[in-house]
XYZ file of C-alpha atoms in Angstrom:
113
model
C -27.639 -16.605 10.017
C -24.687 -18.261 11.279
C -25.990 -20.272 14.029
C -29.063 -21.770 11.319
C -25.585 -22.575 8.565
C -24.654 -26.118 8.888
C -21.465 -24.665 6.877
C -19.926 -21.420 7.488
C -16.346 -20.915 5.557
C -14.397 -17.271 5.747
C -12.121 -15.759 3.288
C -10.250 -13.452 4.455
C -8.117 -11.353 2.944
C -5.292 -7.723 3.705
C -8.557 -5.992 5.028
C -7.900 -8.076 8.371
C -4.488 -7.468 8.665
C -4.362 -3.790 7.660
C -5.662 -2.407 11.531
C -2.822 -4.599 12.632
C -0.622 -2.211 10.831
C 0.106 -4.838 8.206
C 0.331 -3.426 4.669
C -1.574 -4.575 2.444
C -0.075 -5.246 -1.487
C -3.045 -4.223 -3.512
C -4.549 -1.534 -2.158
C -4.098 2.100 -3.313
C -1.389 2.640 -0.499
C -0.336 -0.839 -0.839
C 3.842 -2.285 -1.556
C 2.797 -3.260 -5.000
C 0.974 -0.561 -5.853
C 3.679 2.094 -4.690
C 6.449 0.178 -6.569
C 4.520 0.364 -9.539
C 4.177 4.393 -9.106
C 8.088 4.253 -8.621
C 7.316 5.231 -5.180
C 8.620 3.691 -1.904
C 6.287 0.738 0.194
C 3.844 2.587 2.603
C 4.913 2.832 6.227
C 3.885 -0.641 8.470
C 5.214 -2.829 10.409
C 6.451 -5.627 10.406
C 4.818 -9.114 10.257
C 6.671 -10.253 13.322
C 6.089 -7.404 15.375
C 2.033 -7.475 14.160
C -1.003 -9.052 16.606
C -3.463 -10.749 15.465
C -6.393 -8.177 16.029
C -10.155 -8.115 17.303
C -11.334 -9.621 14.369
C -8.804 -12.175 14.122
C -9.937 -12.968 17.965
C -13.836 -12.833 16.614
C -12.669 -15.773 14.127
C -11.291 -17.699 16.407
C -14.913 -17.224 19.042
C -16.648 -18.400 16.368
C -14.111 -21.578 15.327
C -14.126 -22.509 18.635
C -17.882 -22.359 19.568
C -18.238 -24.170 15.803
C -20.409 -22.290 13.737
C -17.127 -21.389 11.360
C -16.462 -24.414 10.304
C -13.175 -23.162 7.717
C -11.194 -19.880 7.773
C -9.205 -19.508 4.566
C -6.893 -16.700 4.521
C -4.804 -15.168 1.416
C -2.471 -13.374 4.099
C 0.859 -15.084 4.647
C 1.829 -12.930 7.490
C 0.460 -15.709 10.038
C -1.887 -13.663 12.697
C -4.428 -16.221 12.373
C -2.466 -19.277 13.402
C -0.929 -16.729 16.250
C -4.515 -15.637 16.574
C -5.102 -19.729 18.138
C -6.878 -20.783 14.957
C -5.988 -24.704 14.914
C -4.710 -25.783 12.163
C -6.902 -28.047 10.639
C -9.296 -25.637 10.522
C -7.549 -22.763 8.976
C -6.213 -22.982 4.753
C -4.100 -20.536 4.117
C -3.558 -19.999 0.608
C -0.415 -18.269 -0.514
C 1.546 -20.139 3.034
C 2.784 -18.979 5.885
C 5.900 -16.962 6.495
C 6.050 -18.634 9.843
C 5.141 -22.358 9.297
C 8.227 -24.375 7.914
C 6.759 -28.159 6.967
C 8.426 -31.225 6.068
C 7.685 -32.113 2.638
C 8.698 -35.227 3.363
C 6.303 -36.579 7.160
C 4.074 -33.129 6.969
C 5.696 -31.574 10.267
C 5.350 -28.152 10.940
C 7.056 -25.242 13.675
C 5.318 -22.649 13.466
C 7.909 -19.696 14.751
C 9.571 -16.056 13.874
C 8.525 -13.946 16.015
């Protein structure tokens, strides 16, 4: 099915990173859900310590093979970029905590881990 598609785009959200130990925000045990209930945030690892998962790496393979043309992420954790997906094949809707970009020339640096 994927190989037969002319243009395949993948949209990811918190579910791809929770298995890396990153907390989600809106789920039943999410950060904002806990905050709304007056509870402390759930235990999780920091974004800096999280590593790309097997799912992240599978997407790298699909992008590198040309099957997936673009990965759109709702996550700010930087795991797609750290997994090796090229910046021109990645759209991070809410930004990336580890990417600093010049507003004048567009040059960027990926750091923080």
